[in-house]
PDB file of C-alpha atoms in Angstrom:
ATOM      1  CA  UNK C  12      32.739 162.525 -14.728  1.00 52.00           C
ATOM      2  CA  UNK C  13      36.058 160.913 -13.364  1.00 55.00           C
ATOM      3  CA  UNK C  14      36.809 164.232 -11.920  1.00 57.00           C
ATOM      4  CA  UNK C  15      33.592 164.630 -10.007  1.00 54.00           C
ATOM      5  CA  UNK C  16      34.131 161.068  -8.724  1.00 56.00           C
ATOM      6  CA  UNK C  17      37.506 161.931  -7.446  1.00 55.00           C
ATOM      7  CA  UNK C  18      36.207 165.062  -5.665  1.00 55.00           C
ATOM      8  CA  UNK C  19      33.394 163.080  -4.049  1.00 56.00           C
ATOM      9  CA  UNK C  20      36.110 160.403  -2.869  1.00 61.00           C
ATOM     10  CA  UNK C  21      38.212 163.020  -1.324  1.00 57.00           C
ATOM     11  CA  UNK C  22      35.179 164.604   0.444  1.00 59.00           C
ATOM     12  CA  UNK C  23      34.059 161.530   1.662  1.00 57.00           C
ATOM     13  CA  UNK C  24      37.501 160.692   3.251  1.00 63.00           C
ATOM     14  CA  UNK C  25      37.835 164.061   4.739  1.00 57.00           C
ATOM     15  CA  UNK C  26      34.170 163.740   6.275  1.00 56.00           C
ATOM     16  CA  UNK C  27      35.172 160.417   7.589  1.00 57.00           C
ATOM     17  CA  UNK C  28      38.649 161.642   9.347  1.00 55.00           C
ATOM     18  CA  UNK C  29      36.676 164.658  10.942  1.00 55.00           C
ATOM     19  CA  UNK C  30      33.971 162.436  12.451  1.00 55.00           C
ATOM     20  CA  UNK C  31      36.626 159.822  13.509  1.00 55.00           C
ATOM     21  CA  UNK C  32      38.370 162.430  15.386  1.00 53.00           C
ATOM     22  CA  UNK C  33      35.481 163.507  17.100  1.00 50.00           C
ATOM     23  CA  UNK C  34      34.607 160.186  18.228  1.00 49.00           C
ATOM     24  CA  UNK C  35      38.023 159.547  19.838  1.00 50.00           C
ATOM     25  CA  UNK C  36      38.007 162.614  21.844  1.00 50.00           C
ATOM     26  CA  UNK C  37      34.409 162.347  23.177  1.00 50.00           C
ATOM     27  CA  UNK C  38      35.145 159.735  25.903  1.00 52.00           C
ATOM     28  CA  UNK C  39      37.575 162.030  27.709  1.00 49.00           C
ATOM     29  CA  UNK C  40      35.047 164.792  27.969  1.00 50.00           C
ATOM     30  CA  UNK C  41      32.808 163.119  30.972  1.00 50.00           C
ATOM     31  CA  UNK C  42      36.056 162.323  32.752  1.00 52.00           C
ATOM     32  CA  UNK C  43      37.241 165.888  32.912  1.00 48.00           C
ATOM     33  CA  UNK C  44      33.774 167.221  33.966  1.00 48.00           C
ATOM     34  CA  UNK C  45      33.498 164.650  36.529  1.00 47.00           C
ATOM     35  CA  UNK C  46      36.857 165.683  38.140  1.00 51.00           C
ATOM     36  CA  UNK C  47      36.085 169.127  38.067  1.00 50.00           C
ATOM     37  CA  UNK C  48      32.588 168.792  39.649  1.00 51.00           C
ATOM     38  CA  UNK C  49      33.930 166.565  42.530  1.00 51.00           C
ATOM     39  CA  UNK C  50      33.518 168.825  45.618  1.00 55.00           C
ATOM     40  CA  UNK C  51      36.432 168.970  48.176  1.00 59.00           C
ATOM     41  CA  UNK C  52      35.584 167.988  51.889  1.00 63.00           C
ATOM     42  CA  UNK C  53      35.283 170.641  54.272  1.00 71.00           C
ATOM     43  CA  UNK C  54      37.769 170.005  57.125  1.00 73.00           C
ATOM     44  CA  UNK C  55      35.830 172.260  59.518  1.00 82.00           C
ATOM     45  CA  UNK C  56      32.158 171.336  59.293  1.00 79.00           C
ATOM     46  CA  UNK C  57      29.419 173.346  61.009  1.00 82.00           C
ATOM     47  CA  UNK C  58      28.272 170.266  63.360  1.00 79.00           C
ATOM     48  CA  UNK C  59      31.556 170.827  65.330  1.00 80.00           C
ATOM     49  CA  UNK C  60      30.211 174.362  66.285  1.00 88.00           C
ATOM     50  CA  UNK C  61      26.483 173.123  67.088  1.00 84.00           C
ATOM     51  CA  UNK C  62      25.347 171.364  70.456  1.00 83.00           C
ATOM     52  CA  UNK C  63      26.110 168.903  71.796  1.00 78.00           C
ATOM     53  CA  UNK C  64      29.442 168.880  69.802  1.00 76.00           C
ATOM     54  CA  UNK C  65      30.400 172.382  70.605  1.00 83.00           C
ATOM     55  CA  UNK C  66      30.976 171.507  74.026  1.00 81.00           C
ATOM     56  CA  UNK C  67      32.050 167.659  73.628  1.00 76.00           C
ATOM     57  CA  UNK C  68      34.168 167.341  70.655  1.00 81.00           C
ATOM     58  CA  UNK C  69      37.722 168.969  70.192  1.00 83.00           C
ATOM     59  CA  UNK C  70      38.074 170.397  66.579  1.00 80.00           C
ATOM     60  CA  UNK C  71      40.866 169.010  64.183  1.00 79.00           C
ATOM     61  CA  UNK C  72      44.151 171.231  64.329  1.00 77.00           C
ATOM     62  CA  UNK C  73      43.841 174.329  62.158  1.00 77.00           C
ATOM     63  CA  UNK C  74      40.057 174.808  62.589  1.00 84.00           C
ATOM     64  CA  UNK C  75      38.457 177.864  64.280  1.00 87.00           C
ATOM     65  CA  UNK C  76      38.140 176.749  68.178  1.00 88.00           C
ATOM     66  CA  UNK C  77      34.776 175.869  69.305  1.00 88.00           C
ATOM     67  CA  UNK C  78      33.722 176.171  72.978  1.00 86.00           C
ATOM     68  CA  UNK C  79      35.342 173.031  74.312  1.00 84.00           C
ATOM     69  CA  UNK C  80      38.702 173.664  72.459  1.00 83.00           C
ATOM     70  CA  UNK C  81      38.766 177.268  73.597  1.00 84.00           C
ATOM     71  CA  UNK C  82      38.229 175.992  77.335  1.00 82.00           C
ATOM     72  CA  UNK C  83      40.695 173.462  77.201  1.00 83.00           C
ATOM     73  CA  UNK C  84      43.472 175.746  75.423  1.00 81.00           C
ATOM     74  CA  UNK C  85      42.794 178.431  78.267  1.00 79.00           C
ATOM     75  CA  UNK C  86      43.576 175.657  80.744  1.00 75.00           C
ATOM     76  CA  UNK C  87      46.628 174.646  79.316  1.00 73.00           C
ATOM     77  CA  UNK C  88      45.419 171.380  78.244  1.00 74.00           C
ATOM     78  CA  UNK C  89      45.805 171.913  74.467  1.00 73.00           C
ATOM     79  CA  UNK C  90      48.686 173.906  72.522  1.00 62.00           C
ATOM     80  CA  UNK C  91      47.629 177.013  70.866  1.00 55.00           C
ATOM     81  CA  UNK C  92      45.894 176.288  67.514  1.00 53.00           C
ATOM     82  CA  UNK C  93      48.158 176.423  64.300  1.00 50.00           C
ATOM     83  CA  UNK C  94      47.701 178.511  61.529  1.00 53.00           C
ATOM     84  CA  UNK C  95      44.858 177.145  59.299  1.00 55.00           C
ATOM     85  CA  UNK C  96      45.697 175.532  56.040  1.00 55.00           C
ATOM     86  CA  UNK C  97      44.705 177.124  52.808  1.00 58.00           C
ATOM     87  CA  UNK C  98      41.652 174.755  52.169  1.00 55.00           C
ATOM     88  CA  UNK C  99      40.373 175.585  55.791  1.00 51.00           C
ATOM     89  CA  UNK C 100      40.792 179.299  55.499  1.00 51.00           C
ATOM     90  CA  UNK C 101      39.083 179.063  52.016  1.00 54.00           C
ATOM     91  CA  UNK C 102      36.124 177.070  53.292  1.00 50.00           C
ATOM     92  CA  UNK C 103      35.653 178.297  56.579  1.00 51.00           C
ATOM     93  CA  UNK C 104      33.144 176.934  58.989  1.00 50.00           C
ATOM     94  CA  UNK C 105      30.531 174.844  57.273  1.00 46.00           C
ATOM     95  CA  UNK C 106      32.091 175.751  53.839  1.00 42.00           C
ATOM     96  CA  UNK C 107      31.344 179.484  54.025  1.00 42.00           C
ATOM     97  CA  UNK C 108      33.931 182.077  53.312  1.00 41.00           C
ATOM     98  CA  UNK C 109      35.534 183.256  56.703  1.00 42.00           C
ATOM     99  CA  UNK C 110      34.832 186.488  57.975  1.00 42.00           C
ATOM    100  CA  UNK C 111      37.714 188.924  58.112  1.00 42.00           C
ATOM    101  CA  UNK C 112      38.759 190.383  61.483  1.00 41.00           C
ATOM    102  CA  UNK C 113      41.623 192.316  62.941  1.00 41.00           C
ATOM    103  CA  UNK C 114      44.649 190.523  63.516  1.00 42.00           C
ATOM    104  CA  UNK C 115      45.219 189.671  67.235  1.00 40.00           C
ATOM    105  CA  UNK C 116      48.368 188.303  69.059  1.00 42.00           C
ATOM    106  CA  UNK C 117      47.960 184.879  70.327  1.00 42.00           C
ATOM    107  CA  UNK C 118      50.041 184.254  73.687  1.00 41.00           C
ATOM    108  CA  UNK C 119      50.731 180.692  74.911  1.00 46.00           C
ATOM    109  CA  UNK C 120      48.632 179.791  77.960  1.00 47.00           C
ATOM    110  CA  UNK C 121      50.804 178.523  81.015  1.00 47.00           C
ATOM    111  CA  UNK C 122      50.942 174.810  81.418  1.00 50.00           C
ATOM    112  CA  UNK C 123      48.927 173.090  83.951  1.00 47.00           C
ATOM    113  CA  UNK C 124      52.412 172.505  85.864  1.00 47.00           C
ATOM    114  CA  UNK C 125      52.853 176.328  86.141  1.00 52.00           C
ATOM    115  CA  UNK C 126      49.034 176.771  87.346  1.00 59.00           C
ATOM    116  CA  UNK C 127      48.656 174.231  90.142  1.00 79.00           C
ATOM    117  CA  UNK C 128      50.100 171.365  91.831  1.00 91.00           C
ATOM    118  CA  UNK C 129      49.391 167.852  90.563  1.00 94.00           C
ATOM    119  CA  UNK C 130      46.443 166.030  92.083  1.00 95.00           C
ATOM    120  CA  UNK C 131      48.757 162.876  91.950  1.00 96.00           C
ATOM    121  CA  UNK C 132      51.768 161.248  90.219  1.00 96.00           C
ATOM    122  CA  UNK C 133      52.189 157.974  88.374  1.00 96.00           C
ATOM    123  CA  UNK C 134      54.978 156.098  87.148  1.00 96.00           C
ATOM    124  CA  UNK C 135      54.790 155.742  83.641  1.00 97.00           C
ATOM    125  CA  UNK C 136      55.804 152.238  81.644  1.00 96.00           C
ATOM    126  CA  UNK C 137      58.150 153.418  78.702  1.00 95.00           C
ATOM    127  CA  UNK C 138      56.324 156.756  78.589  1.00 96.00           C
ATOM    128  CA  UNK C 139      52.961 155.096  78.324  1.00 97.00           C
ATOM    129  CA  UNK C 140      49.752 154.530  80.561  1.00 97.00           C
ATOM    130  CA  UNK C 141      46.776 152.484  81.037  1.00 97.00           C
ATOM    131  CA  UNK C 142      43.870 154.581  82.207  1.00 98.00           C
ATOM    132  CA  UNK C 143      40.823 152.504  83.878  1.00 98.00           C
ATOM    133  CA  UNK C 144      37.844 154.811  83.754  1.00 98.00           C
ATOM    134  CA  UNK C 145      35.186 153.857  86.499  1.00 98.00           C
ATOM    135  CA  UNK C 146      31.637 155.466  86.122  1.00 98.00           C
ATOM    136  CA  UNK C 147      30.102 155.400  89.709  1.00 97.00           C
ATOM    137  CA  UNK C 148      27.377 157.608  88.641  1.00 96.00           C
ATOM    138  CA  UNK C 149      23.795 156.617  87.432  1.00 95.00           C
ATOM    139  CA  UNK C 150      24.440 158.739  84.429  1.00 96.00           C
ATOM    140  CA  UNK C 151      26.445 157.967  81.125  1.00 97.00           C
ATOM    141  CA  UNK C 152      29.741 159.762  80.779  1.00 97.00           C
ATOM    142  CA  UNK C 153      31.129 161.152  77.338  1.00 96.00           C
ATOM    143  CA  UNK C 154      34.848 160.721  77.253  1.00 96.00           C
ATOM    144  CA  UNK C 155      37.580 161.641  74.769  1.00 95.00           C
ATOM    145  CA  UNK C 156      41.193 161.015  74.453  1.00 95.00           C
ATOM    146  CA  UNK C 157      42.214 164.001  72.610  1.00 92.00           C
ATOM    147  CA  UNK C 158      44.029 163.421  69.335  1.00 89.00           C
ATOM    148  CA  UNK C 159      43.290 159.540  69.743  1.00 91.00           C
ATOM    149  CA  UNK C 160      39.859 158.538  70.005  1.00 92.00           C
ATOM    150  CA  UNK C 161      36.536 160.044  68.970  1.00 92.00           C
ATOM    151  CA  UNK C 162      34.131 160.978  71.752  1.00 94.00           C
ATOM    152  CA  UNK C 163      32.556 157.695  73.463  1.00 96.00           C
ATOM    153  CA  UNK C 164      29.914 156.947  76.027  1.00 96.00           C
ATOM    154  CA  UNK C 165      30.675 155.226  79.236  1.00 97.00           C
ATOM    155  CA  UNK C 166      27.284 153.978  80.719  1.00 97.00           C
ATOM    156  CA  UNK C 167      26.586 154.401  84.514  1.00 96.00           C
ATOM    157  CA  UNK C 168      27.955 151.897  86.874  1.00 96.00           C
ATOM    158  CA  UNK C 169      30.572 150.638  84.476  1.00 97.00           C
ATOM    159  CA  UNK C 170      34.212 151.048  83.370  1.00 97.00           C
ATOM    160  CA  UNK C 171      36.513 150.780  80.563  1.00 97.00           C
ATOM    161  CA  UNK C 172      40.318 150.543  80.235  1.00 97.00           C
ATOM    162  CA  UNK C 173      42.197 152.805  77.881  1.00 97.00           C
ATOM    163  CA  UNK C 174      45.436 151.199  76.864  1.00 96.00           C
ATOM    164  CA  UNK C 175      48.973 152.170  75.820  1.00 96.00           C
ATOM    165  CA  UNK C 176      48.222 156.033  75.751  1.00 97.00           C
ATOM    166  CA  UNK C 177      51.602 157.973  75.315  1.00 96.00           C
ATOM    167  CA  UNK C 178      52.274 160.760  77.636  1.00 96.00           C
ATOM    168  CA  UNK C 179      51.520 163.788  77.555  1.00 94.00           C
ATOM    169  CA  UNK C 180      47.814 162.797  77.124  1.00 96.00           C
ATOM    170  CA  UNK C 181      44.735 164.798  77.726  1.00 95.00           C
ATOM    171  CA  UNK C 182      41.278 163.042  78.578  1.00 96.00           C
ATOM    172  CA  UNK C 183      38.029 165.109  78.699  1.00 95.00           C
ATOM    173  CA  UNK C 184      34.828 163.765  80.290  1.00 94.00           C
ATOM    174  CA  UNK C 185      31.234 165.163  80.729  1.00 94.00           C
ATOM    175  CA  UNK C 186      28.009 163.736  82.202  1.00 94.00           C
ATOM    176  CA  UNK C 187      25.487 163.425  79.335  1.00 93.00           C
ATOM    177  CA  UNK C 188      22.783 164.529  81.761  1.00 93.00           C
ATOM    178  CA  UNK C 189      24.364 168.036  82.302  1.00 90.00           C
ATOM    179  CA  UNK C 190      25.504 167.300  85.847  1.00 92.00           C
ATOM    180  CA  UNK C 191      28.961 167.683  87.382  1.00 93.00           C
ATOM    181  CA  UNK C 192      31.721 165.230  88.066  1.00 96.00           C
ATOM    182  CA  UNK C 193      34.098 164.683  90.724  1.00 96.00           C
ATOM    183  CA  UNK C 194      37.473 162.889  89.422  1.00 96.00           C
ATOM    184  CA  UNK C 195      39.491 160.728  91.806  1.00 97.00           C
ATOM    185  CA  UNK C 196      42.727 159.438  90.035  1.00 97.00           C
ATOM    186  CA  UNK C 197      44.424 156.576  91.772  1.00 97.00           C
ATOM    187  CA  UNK C 198      47.769 155.228  90.827  1.00 96.00           C
ATOM    188  CA  UNK C 199      48.181 151.403  90.750  1.00 93.00           C
ATOM    189  CA  UNK C 200      51.049 149.732  92.459  1.00 93.00           C
ATOM    190  CA  UNK C 201      51.973 148.345  89.058  1.00 94.00           C
ATOM    191  CA  UNK C 202      53.749 151.053  86.752  1.00 95.00           C
ATOM    192  CA  UNK C 203      51.844 152.573  83.905  1.00 96.00           C
ATOM    193  CA  UNK C 204      48.309 151.999  85.288  1.00 98.00           C
ATOM    194  CA  UNK C 205      45.821 154.621  86.647  1.00 98.00           C
ATOM    195  CA  UNK C 206      42.271 154.283  88.008  1.00 98.00           C
ATOM    196  CA  UNK C 207      40.304 157.259  87.509  1.00 98.00           C
ATOM    197  CA  UNK C 208      36.793 157.054  89.298  1.00 98.00           C
ATOM    198  CA  UNK C 209      33.672 159.340  88.516  1.00 98.00           C
ATOM    199  CA  UNK C 210      31.263 160.501  91.000  1.00 97.00           C
ATOM    200  CA  UNK C 211      28.281 162.856  91.329  1.00 95.00           C
ATOM    201  CA  UNK C 212      29.425 166.424  92.213  1.00 93.00           C
ATOM    202  CA  UNK C 213      26.779 168.235  94.623  1.00 87.00           C
ATOM    203  CA  UNK C 214      28.836 171.406  94.494  1.00 88.00           C
ATOM    204  CA  UNK C 215      29.544 172.817  90.792  1.00 85.00           C
ATOM    205  CA  UNK C 216      32.856 174.219  92.187  1.00 87.00           C
ATOM    206  CA  UNK C 217      33.979 170.589  92.519  1.00 89.00           C
ATOM    207  CA  UNK C 218      33.093 169.722  88.832  1.00 92.00           C
ATOM    208  CA  UNK C 219      35.960 168.477  86.695  1.00 93.00           C
ATOM    209  CA  UNK C 220      35.874 167.992  82.831  1.00 93.00           C
ATOM    210  CA  UNK C 221      39.604 167.323  82.013  1.00 94.00           C
ATOM    211  CA  UNK C 222      42.749 165.430  82.945  1.00 96.00           C
ATOM    212  CA  UNK C 223      46.205 165.807  81.775  1.00 96.00           C
ATOM    213  CA  UNK C 224      49.116 163.285  82.411  1.00 96.00           C
ATOM    214  CA  UNK C 225      52.399 164.792  81.849  1.00 96.00           C
ATOM    215  CA  UNK C 226      55.589 163.034  80.686  1.00 94.00           C
ATOM    216  CA  UNK C 227      56.836 163.053  83.989  1.00 95.00           C
ATOM    217  CA  UNK C 228      54.001 161.249  85.398  1.00 96.00           C
ATOM    218  CA  UNK C 229      52.111 164.332  87.006  1.00 96.00           C
ATOM    219  CA  UNK C 230      48.454 164.190  87.008  1.00 96.00           C
ATOM    220  CA  UNK C 231      46.387 167.287  86.601  1.00 95.00           C
ATOM    221  CA  UNK C 232      42.711 167.928  86.997  1.00 94.00           C
ATOM    222  CA  UNK C 233      40.448 170.713  85.649  1.00 91.00           C
TER     223      UNK C 233
END
């Protein structure tokens, strides 16, 4: 009888130890599952390649270029896109696997100073410039300081001043109604200040959509 009691006690102690171990390990399981199920953020979302963003927003460095990014790079207003990161290559546009294509050599487009004469020249203040955008049209204008601001809207017959922009700097602009813009840059008598006036363009050939200010103060329009 005593032997049976001892065996029963040992069995109870063993069962208790096993259950206790299971209870201790259980809280760690949901945490591991939660960590593994957290999705990675896609650095190149599909919205960058859909209208209106396709022609208004410059994609982040390393993403496949959309229409606006390709146009500005061809004009020499943006550097040649860098090699995509591993996450960008794996996720691709909209999180899809990228389609393989033959490797093509990429050449550096000529800088604006190698393509045309500057529209004007401004004296920078410690390498920086304040840009006053004046919208003299009746339409809203979308503008963006590349690498500095997201696309913003400037209402018709209004103005805004962008302060402390370090050169070189590129500003893009587009009428929200799809019309063309003439752009007139006018340096101030005070160093580091530039006024840029938007007007309606009757001739599509006169339309401009980007301005580049180089480190030497040269201002180019494209």
